[in-house]
PDB file of C-alpha atoms in Angstrom:
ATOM      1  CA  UNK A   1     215.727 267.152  82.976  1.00  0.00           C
ATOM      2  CA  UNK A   2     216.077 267.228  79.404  1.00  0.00           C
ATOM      3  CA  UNK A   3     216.148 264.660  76.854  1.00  0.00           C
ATOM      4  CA  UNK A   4     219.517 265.357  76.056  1.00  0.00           C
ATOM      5  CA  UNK A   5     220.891 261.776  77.134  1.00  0.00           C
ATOM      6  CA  UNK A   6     219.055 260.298  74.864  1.00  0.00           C
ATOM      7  CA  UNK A   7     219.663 262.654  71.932  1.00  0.00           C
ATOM      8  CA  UNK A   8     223.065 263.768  72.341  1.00  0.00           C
ATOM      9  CA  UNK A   9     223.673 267.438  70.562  1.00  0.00           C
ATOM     10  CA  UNK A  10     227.223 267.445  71.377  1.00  0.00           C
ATOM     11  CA  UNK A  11     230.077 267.164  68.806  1.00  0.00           C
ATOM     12  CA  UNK A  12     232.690 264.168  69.570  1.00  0.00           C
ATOM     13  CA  UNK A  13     235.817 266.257  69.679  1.00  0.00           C
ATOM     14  CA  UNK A  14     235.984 269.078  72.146  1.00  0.00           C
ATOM     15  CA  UNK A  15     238.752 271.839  72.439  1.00  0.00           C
ATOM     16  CA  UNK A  16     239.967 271.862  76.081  1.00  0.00           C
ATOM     17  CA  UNK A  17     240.429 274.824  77.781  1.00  0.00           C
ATOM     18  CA  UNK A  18     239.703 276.432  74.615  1.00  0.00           C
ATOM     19  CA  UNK A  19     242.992 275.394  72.311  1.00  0.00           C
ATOM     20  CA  UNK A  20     244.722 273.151  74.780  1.00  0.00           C
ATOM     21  CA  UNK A  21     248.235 274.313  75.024  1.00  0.00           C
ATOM     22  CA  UNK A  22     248.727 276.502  71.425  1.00  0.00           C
ATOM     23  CA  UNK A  23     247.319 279.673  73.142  1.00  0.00           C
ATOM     24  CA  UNK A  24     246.950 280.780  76.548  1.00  0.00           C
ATOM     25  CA  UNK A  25     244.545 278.520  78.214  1.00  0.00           C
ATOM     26  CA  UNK A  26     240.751 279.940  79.059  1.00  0.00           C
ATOM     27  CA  UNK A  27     240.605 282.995  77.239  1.00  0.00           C
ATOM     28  CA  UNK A  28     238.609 284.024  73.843  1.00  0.00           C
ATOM     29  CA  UNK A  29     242.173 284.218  71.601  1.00  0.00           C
ATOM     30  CA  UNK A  30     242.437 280.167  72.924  1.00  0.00           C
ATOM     31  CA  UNK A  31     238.785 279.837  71.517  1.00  0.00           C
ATOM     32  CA  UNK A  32     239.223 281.237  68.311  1.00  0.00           C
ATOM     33  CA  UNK A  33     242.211 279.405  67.772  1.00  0.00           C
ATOM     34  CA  UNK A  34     240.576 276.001  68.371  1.00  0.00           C
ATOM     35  CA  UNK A  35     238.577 277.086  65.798  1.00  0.00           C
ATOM     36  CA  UNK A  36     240.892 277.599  63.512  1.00  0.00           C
ATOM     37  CA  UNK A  37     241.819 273.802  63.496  1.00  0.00           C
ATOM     38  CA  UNK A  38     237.754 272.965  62.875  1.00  0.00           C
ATOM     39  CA  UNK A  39     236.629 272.760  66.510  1.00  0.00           C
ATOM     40  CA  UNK A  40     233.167 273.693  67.463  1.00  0.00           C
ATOM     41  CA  UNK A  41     232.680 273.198  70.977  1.00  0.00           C
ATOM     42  CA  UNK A  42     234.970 274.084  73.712  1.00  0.00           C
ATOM     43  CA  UNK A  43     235.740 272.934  77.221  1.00  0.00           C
ATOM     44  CA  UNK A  44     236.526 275.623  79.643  1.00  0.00           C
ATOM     45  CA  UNK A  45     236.739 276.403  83.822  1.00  0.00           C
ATOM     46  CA  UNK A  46     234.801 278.859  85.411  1.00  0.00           C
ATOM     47  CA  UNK A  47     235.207 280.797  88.767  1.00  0.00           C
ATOM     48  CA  UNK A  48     233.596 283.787  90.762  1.00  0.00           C
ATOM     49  CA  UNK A  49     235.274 286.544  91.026  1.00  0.00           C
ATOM     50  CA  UNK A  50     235.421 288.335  95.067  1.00  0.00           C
ATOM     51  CA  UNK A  51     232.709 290.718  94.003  1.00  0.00           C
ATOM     52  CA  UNK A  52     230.613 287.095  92.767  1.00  0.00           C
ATOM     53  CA  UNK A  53     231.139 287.082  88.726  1.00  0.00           C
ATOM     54  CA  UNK A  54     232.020 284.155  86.443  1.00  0.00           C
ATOM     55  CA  UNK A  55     235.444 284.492  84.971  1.00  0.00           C
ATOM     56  CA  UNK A  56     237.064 281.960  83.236  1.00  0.00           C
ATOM     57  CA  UNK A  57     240.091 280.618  84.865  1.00  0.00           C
ATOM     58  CA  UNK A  58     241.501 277.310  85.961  1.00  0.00           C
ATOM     59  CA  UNK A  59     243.323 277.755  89.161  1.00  0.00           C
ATOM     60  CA  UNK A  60     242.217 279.136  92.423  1.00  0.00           C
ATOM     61  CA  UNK A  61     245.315 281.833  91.800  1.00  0.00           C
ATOM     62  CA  UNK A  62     246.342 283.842  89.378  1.00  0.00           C
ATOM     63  CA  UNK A  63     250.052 283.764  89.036  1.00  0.00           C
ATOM     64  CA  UNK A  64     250.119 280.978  86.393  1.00  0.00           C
ATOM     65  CA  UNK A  65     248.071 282.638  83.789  1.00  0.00           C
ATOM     66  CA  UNK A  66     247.969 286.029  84.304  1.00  0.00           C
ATOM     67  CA  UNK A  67     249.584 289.370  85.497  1.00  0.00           C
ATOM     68  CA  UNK A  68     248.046 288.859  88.625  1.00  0.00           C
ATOM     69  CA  UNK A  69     249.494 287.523  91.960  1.00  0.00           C
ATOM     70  CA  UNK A  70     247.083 285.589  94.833  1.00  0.00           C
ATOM     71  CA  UNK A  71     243.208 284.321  94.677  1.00  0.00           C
ATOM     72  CA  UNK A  72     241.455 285.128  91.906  1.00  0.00           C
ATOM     73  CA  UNK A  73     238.881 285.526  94.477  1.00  0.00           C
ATOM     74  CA  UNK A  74     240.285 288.115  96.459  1.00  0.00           C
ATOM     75  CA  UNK A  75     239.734 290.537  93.354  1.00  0.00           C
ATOM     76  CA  UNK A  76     236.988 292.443  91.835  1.00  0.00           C
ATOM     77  CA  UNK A  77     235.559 292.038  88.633  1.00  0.00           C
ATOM     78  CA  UNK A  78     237.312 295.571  87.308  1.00  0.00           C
ATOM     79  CA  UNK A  79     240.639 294.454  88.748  1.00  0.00           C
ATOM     80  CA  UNK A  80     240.760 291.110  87.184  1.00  0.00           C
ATOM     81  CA  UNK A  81     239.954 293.218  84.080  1.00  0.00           C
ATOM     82  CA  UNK A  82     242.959 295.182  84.375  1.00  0.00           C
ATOM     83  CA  UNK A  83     245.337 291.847  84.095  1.00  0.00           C
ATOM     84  CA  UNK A  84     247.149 290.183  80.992  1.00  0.00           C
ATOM     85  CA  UNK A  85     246.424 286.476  80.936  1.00  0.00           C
ATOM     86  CA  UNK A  86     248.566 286.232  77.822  1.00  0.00           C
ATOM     87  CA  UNK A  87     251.949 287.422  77.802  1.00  0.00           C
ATOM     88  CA  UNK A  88     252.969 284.314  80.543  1.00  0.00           C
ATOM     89  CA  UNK A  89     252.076 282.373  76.979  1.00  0.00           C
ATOM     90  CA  UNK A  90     253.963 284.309  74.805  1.00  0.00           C
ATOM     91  CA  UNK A  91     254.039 288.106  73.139  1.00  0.00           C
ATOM     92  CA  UNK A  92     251.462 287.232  70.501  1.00  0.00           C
ATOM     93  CA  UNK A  93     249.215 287.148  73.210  1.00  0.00           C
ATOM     94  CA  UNK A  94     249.823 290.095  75.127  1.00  0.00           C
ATOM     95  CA  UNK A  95     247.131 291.986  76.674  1.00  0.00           C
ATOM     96  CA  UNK A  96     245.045 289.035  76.539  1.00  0.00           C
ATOM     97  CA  UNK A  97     241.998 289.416  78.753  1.00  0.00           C
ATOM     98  CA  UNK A  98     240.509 287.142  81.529  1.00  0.00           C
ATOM     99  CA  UNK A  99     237.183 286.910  79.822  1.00  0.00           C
ATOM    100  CA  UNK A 100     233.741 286.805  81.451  1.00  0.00           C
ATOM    101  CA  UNK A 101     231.707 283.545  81.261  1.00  0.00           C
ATOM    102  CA  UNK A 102     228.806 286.022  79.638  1.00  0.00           C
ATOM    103  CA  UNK A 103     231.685 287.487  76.966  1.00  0.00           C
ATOM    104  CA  UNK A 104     232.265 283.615  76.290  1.00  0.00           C
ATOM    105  CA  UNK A 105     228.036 282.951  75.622  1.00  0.00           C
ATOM    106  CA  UNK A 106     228.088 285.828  73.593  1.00  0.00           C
ATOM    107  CA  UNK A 107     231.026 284.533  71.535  1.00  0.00           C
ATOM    108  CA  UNK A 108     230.459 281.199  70.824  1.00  0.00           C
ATOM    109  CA  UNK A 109     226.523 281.363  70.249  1.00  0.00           C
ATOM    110  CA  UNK A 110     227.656 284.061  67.574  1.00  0.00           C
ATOM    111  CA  UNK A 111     229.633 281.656  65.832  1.00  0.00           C
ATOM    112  CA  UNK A 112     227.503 278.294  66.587  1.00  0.00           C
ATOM    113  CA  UNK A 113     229.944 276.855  68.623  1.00  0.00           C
ATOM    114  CA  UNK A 114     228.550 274.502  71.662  1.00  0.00           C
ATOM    115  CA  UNK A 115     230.313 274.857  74.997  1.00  0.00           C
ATOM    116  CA  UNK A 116     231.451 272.295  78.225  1.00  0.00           C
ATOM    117  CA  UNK A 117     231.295 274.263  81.387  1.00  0.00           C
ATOM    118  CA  UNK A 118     233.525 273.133  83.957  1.00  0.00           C
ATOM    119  CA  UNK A 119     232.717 274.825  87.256  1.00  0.00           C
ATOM    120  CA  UNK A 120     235.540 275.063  88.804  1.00  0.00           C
ATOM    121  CA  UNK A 121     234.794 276.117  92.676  1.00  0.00           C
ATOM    122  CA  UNK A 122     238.034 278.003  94.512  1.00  0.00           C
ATOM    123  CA  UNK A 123     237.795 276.063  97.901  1.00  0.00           C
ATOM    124  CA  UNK A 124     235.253 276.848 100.242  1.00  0.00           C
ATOM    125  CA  UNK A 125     232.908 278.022  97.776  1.00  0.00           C
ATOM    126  CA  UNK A 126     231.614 275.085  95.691  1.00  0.00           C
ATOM    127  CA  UNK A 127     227.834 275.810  96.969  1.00  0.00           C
ATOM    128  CA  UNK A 128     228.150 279.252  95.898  1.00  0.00           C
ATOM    129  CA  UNK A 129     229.884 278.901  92.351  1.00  0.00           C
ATOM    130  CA  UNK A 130     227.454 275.782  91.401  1.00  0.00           C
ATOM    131  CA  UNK A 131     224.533 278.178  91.960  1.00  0.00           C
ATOM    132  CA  UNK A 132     225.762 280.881  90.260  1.00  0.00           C
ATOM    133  CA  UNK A 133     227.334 279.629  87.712  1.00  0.00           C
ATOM    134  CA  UNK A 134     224.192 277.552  86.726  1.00  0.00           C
ATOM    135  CA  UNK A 135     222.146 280.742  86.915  1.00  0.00           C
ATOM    136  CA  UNK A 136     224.225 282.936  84.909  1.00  0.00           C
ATOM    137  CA  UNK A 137     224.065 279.849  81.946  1.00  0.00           C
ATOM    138  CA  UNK A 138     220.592 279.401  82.163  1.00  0.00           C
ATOM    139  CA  UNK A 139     220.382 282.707  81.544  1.00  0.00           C
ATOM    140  CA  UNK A 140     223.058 283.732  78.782  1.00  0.00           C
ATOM    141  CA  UNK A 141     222.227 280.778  77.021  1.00  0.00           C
ATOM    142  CA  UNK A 142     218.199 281.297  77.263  1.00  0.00           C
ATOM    143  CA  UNK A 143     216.591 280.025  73.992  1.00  0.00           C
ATOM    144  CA  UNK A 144     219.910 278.373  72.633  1.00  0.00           C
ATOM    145  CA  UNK A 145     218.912 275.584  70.797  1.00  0.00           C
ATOM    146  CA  UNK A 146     221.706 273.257  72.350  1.00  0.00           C
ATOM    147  CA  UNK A 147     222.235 274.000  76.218  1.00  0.00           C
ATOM    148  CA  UNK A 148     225.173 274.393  77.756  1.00  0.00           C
ATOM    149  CA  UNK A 149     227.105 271.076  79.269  1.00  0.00           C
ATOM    150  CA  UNK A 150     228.068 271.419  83.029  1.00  0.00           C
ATOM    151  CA  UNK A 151     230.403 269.582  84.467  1.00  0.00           C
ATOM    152  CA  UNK A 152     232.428 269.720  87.731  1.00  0.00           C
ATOM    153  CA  UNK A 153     234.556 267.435  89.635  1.00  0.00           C
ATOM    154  CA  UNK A 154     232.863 268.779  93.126  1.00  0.00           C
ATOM    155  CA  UNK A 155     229.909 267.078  93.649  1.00  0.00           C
ATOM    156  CA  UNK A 156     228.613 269.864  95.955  1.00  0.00           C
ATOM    157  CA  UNK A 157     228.408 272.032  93.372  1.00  0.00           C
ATOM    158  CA  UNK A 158     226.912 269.744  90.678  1.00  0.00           C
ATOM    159  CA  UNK A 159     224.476 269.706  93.343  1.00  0.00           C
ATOM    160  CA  UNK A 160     223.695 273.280  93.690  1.00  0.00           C
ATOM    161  CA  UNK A 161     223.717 273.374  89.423  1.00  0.00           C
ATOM    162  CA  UNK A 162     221.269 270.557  89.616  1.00  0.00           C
ATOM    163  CA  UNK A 163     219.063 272.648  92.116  1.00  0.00           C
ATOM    164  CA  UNK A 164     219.169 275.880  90.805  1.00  0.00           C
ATOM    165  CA  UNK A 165     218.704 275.337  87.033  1.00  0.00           C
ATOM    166  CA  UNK A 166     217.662 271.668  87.150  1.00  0.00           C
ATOM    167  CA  UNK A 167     216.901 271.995  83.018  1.00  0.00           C
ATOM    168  CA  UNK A 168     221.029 272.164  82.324  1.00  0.00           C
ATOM    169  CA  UNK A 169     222.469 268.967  82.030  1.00  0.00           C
ATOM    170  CA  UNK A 170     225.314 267.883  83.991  1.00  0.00           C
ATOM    171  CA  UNK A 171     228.406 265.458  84.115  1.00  0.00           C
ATOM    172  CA  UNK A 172     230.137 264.504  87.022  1.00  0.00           C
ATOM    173  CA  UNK A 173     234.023 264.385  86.571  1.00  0.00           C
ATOM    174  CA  UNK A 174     236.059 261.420  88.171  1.00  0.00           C
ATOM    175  CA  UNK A 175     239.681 261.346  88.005  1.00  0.00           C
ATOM    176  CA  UNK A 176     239.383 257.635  89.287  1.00  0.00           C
ATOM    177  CA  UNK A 177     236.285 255.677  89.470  1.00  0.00           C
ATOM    178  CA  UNK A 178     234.652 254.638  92.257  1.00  0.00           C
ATOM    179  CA  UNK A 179     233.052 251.634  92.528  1.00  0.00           C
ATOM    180  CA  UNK A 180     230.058 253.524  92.951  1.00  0.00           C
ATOM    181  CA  UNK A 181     230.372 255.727  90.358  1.00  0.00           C
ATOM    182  CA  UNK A 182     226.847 254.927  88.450  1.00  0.00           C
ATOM    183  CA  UNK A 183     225.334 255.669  92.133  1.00  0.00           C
ATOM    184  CA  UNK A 184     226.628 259.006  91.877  1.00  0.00           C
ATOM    185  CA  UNK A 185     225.799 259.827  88.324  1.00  0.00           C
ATOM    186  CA  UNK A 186     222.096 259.059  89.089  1.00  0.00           C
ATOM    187  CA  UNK A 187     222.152 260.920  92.479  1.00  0.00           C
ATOM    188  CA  UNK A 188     223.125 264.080  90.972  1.00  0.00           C
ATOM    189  CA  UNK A 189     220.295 263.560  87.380  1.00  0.00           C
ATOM    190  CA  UNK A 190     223.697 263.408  85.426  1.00  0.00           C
ATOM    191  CA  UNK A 191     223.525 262.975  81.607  1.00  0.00           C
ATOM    192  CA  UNK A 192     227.132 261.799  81.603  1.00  0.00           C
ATOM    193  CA  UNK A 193     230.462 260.787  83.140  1.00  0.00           C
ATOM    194  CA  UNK A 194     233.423 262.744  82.080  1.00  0.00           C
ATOM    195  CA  UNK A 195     236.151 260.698  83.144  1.00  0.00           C
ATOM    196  CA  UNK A 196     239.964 260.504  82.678  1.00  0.00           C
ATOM    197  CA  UNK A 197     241.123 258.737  79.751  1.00  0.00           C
ATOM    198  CA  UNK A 198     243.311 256.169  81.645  1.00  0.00           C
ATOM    199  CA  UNK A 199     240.152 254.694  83.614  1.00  0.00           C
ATOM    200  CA  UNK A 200     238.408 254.337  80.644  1.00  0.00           C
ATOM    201  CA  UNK A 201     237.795 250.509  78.434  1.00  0.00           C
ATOM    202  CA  UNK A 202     235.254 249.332  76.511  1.00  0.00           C
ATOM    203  CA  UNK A 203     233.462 247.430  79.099  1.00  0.00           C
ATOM    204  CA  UNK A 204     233.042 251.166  81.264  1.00  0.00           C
ATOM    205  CA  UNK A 205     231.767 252.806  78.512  1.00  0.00           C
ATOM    206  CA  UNK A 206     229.406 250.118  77.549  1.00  0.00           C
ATOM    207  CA  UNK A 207     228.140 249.761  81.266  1.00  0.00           C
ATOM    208  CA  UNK A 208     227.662 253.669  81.565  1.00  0.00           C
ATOM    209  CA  UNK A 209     225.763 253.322  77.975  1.00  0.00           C
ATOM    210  CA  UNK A 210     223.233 250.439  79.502  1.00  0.00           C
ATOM    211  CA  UNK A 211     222.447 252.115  82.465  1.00  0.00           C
ATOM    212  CA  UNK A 212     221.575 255.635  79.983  1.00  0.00           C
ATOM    213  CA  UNK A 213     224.704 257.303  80.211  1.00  0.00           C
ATOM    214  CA  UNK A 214     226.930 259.065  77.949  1.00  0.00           C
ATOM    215  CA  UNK A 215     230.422 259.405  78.386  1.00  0.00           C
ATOM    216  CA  UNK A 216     233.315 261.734  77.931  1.00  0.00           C
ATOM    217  CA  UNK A 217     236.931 261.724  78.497  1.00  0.00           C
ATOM    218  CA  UNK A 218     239.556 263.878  79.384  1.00  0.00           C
ATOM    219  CA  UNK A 219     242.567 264.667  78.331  1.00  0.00           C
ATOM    220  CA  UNK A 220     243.603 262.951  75.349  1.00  0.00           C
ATOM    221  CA  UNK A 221     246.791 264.019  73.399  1.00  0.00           C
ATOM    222  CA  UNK A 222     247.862 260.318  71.865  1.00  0.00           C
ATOM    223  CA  UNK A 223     245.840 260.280  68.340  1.00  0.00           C
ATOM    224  CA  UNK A 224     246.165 256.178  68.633  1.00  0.00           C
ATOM    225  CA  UNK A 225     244.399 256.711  72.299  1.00  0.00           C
ATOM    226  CA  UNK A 226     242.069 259.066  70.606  1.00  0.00           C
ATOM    227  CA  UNK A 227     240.857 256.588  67.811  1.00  0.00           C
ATOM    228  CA  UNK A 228     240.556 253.213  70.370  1.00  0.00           C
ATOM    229  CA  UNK A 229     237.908 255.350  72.833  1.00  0.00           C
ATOM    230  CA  UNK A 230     236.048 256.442  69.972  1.00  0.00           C
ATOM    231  CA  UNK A 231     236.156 253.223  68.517  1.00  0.00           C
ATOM    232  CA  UNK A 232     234.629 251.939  72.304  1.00  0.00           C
ATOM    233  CA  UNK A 233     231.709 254.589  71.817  1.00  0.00           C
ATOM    234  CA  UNK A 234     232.911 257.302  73.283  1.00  0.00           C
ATOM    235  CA  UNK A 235     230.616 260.427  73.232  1.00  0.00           C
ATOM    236  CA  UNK A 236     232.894 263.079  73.727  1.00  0.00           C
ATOM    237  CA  UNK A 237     236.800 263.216  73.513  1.00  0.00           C
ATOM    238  CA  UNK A 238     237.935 266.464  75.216  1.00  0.00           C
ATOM    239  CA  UNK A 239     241.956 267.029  74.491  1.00  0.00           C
ATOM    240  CA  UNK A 240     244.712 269.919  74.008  1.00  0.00           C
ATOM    241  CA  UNK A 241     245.829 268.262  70.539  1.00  0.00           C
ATOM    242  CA  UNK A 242     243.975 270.539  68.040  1.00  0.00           C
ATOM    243  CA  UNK A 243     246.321 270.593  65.618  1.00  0.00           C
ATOM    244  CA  UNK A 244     247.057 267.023  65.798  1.00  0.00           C
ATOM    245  CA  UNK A 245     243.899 265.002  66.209  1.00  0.00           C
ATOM    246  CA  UNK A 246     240.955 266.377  63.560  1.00  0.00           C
ATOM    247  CA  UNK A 247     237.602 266.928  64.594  1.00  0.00           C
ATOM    248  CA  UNK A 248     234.239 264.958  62.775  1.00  0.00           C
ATOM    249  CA  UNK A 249     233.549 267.284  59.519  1.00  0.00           C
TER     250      UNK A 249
END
């Protein structure tokens, strides 16, 4: 592992799912947006396609953010590349692509943004994605000078990332915390806990900073919210309000 825990690269305001809820979630117009508002890394879910690529997409179907009906997993590459995933968020956005996760590296290392992978398993596959997924960012992002974050709420696939590109550092998402959540942050060589806001305090951030963690949150809208976490120490605040709560200069 790296020594990115203990010199953290990562800007404390990240873009989630690209620009939140101001463009259509996941895809490159979301990304550029965020940037718009001064945002320069992004948080974003990626899937395999049937034929095994990474797309970018959030659910294990398609009928909430694109043309498409059923798994996204039950199409090809090529016909996932025929759908819009932006007209469902509004004309301006028509014809919107479902972008590839190497599209995305090519992007945002053009532009020195930093990036928050969240792999993002349809179920059954976790194994499979956390692999692949990890392969295919070791690889686009080979001689970046800040690595990719991975992060994933399945802990079999954090595994797989951990084994297949071991260099990449990880956080484990919680929606709730366990009482053994530290446990589980050291069994998978996690740099970080991404958690959700509402489980977060002062005393869980400071406990996850003594025992040589960093810590992230997710997904916070309330600017008041925004300033007490970072006020705790929080490393990374990940949230849809772009246009509401500005990013360090």
């Amino acid at each position: 592992m790296s020594d990115i825990g203990t010199h953290w690269p990562y800007p404390r305001h990240i873009a989630h799912r690209g620009a939140g809820k101001l463009a259509p979630e996941n895809t490159l117009a979301a990304f550029r947006h965020g940037a718009s508002f001064g945002y320069r890394m992004f948080e974003f879910d990626v899937k395999l396609s049937g034929d095994g690529k990474a797309v970018l997409m959030h659910d294990a179907t398609l009928d909430r953010t694109s043309s498409g009906r059923g798994r996204v997993d039950a199409l090809t590459l090529g016909e996932l590349a025929q759908l819009d995933a932006g007209s469902w968020h509004g004309a301006a956005f028509a014809g919107e692509p479902i972008p590839t996760l190497a599209a995305v590296a090519r992007y945002t290392q053009a532009n020195g943004f930093l990036v928050n992978i969240e792999i993002k398993p349809v179920p059954g596959a976790e194994t499979r994605t956390g692999a692949a997924v990890a392969l295919d960012a070791l690889s686009l992002w080979q001689g970046a000078t800040v690595p990719p974050l991975l992060s994933s709420f399945s802990e079999a696939a954090l595994e797989a990332a951990r084994l297949a590109a071991p260099g990449l550092p990880r956080a484990l998402l919680l929606d709730k915390l366990p009482a053994d959540w530290l446990d589980r942050l050291r069994r998978l060589d996690c740099v970080a806990l991404d958690a959700n806001h509402r489980e977060l305090n002062a005393r869980v951030i400071a406990d996850a900073h003594a025992a040589g963690f960093k810590v992230l949150s997710y997904t916070v809208n309330d600017p008041a919210r925004a300033q007490d976490l970072l006020a705790w120490g929080l490393d990374g605040l990940i949230t849809d309000a772009v246009d509401g709560i500005a990013p360090d200069a």
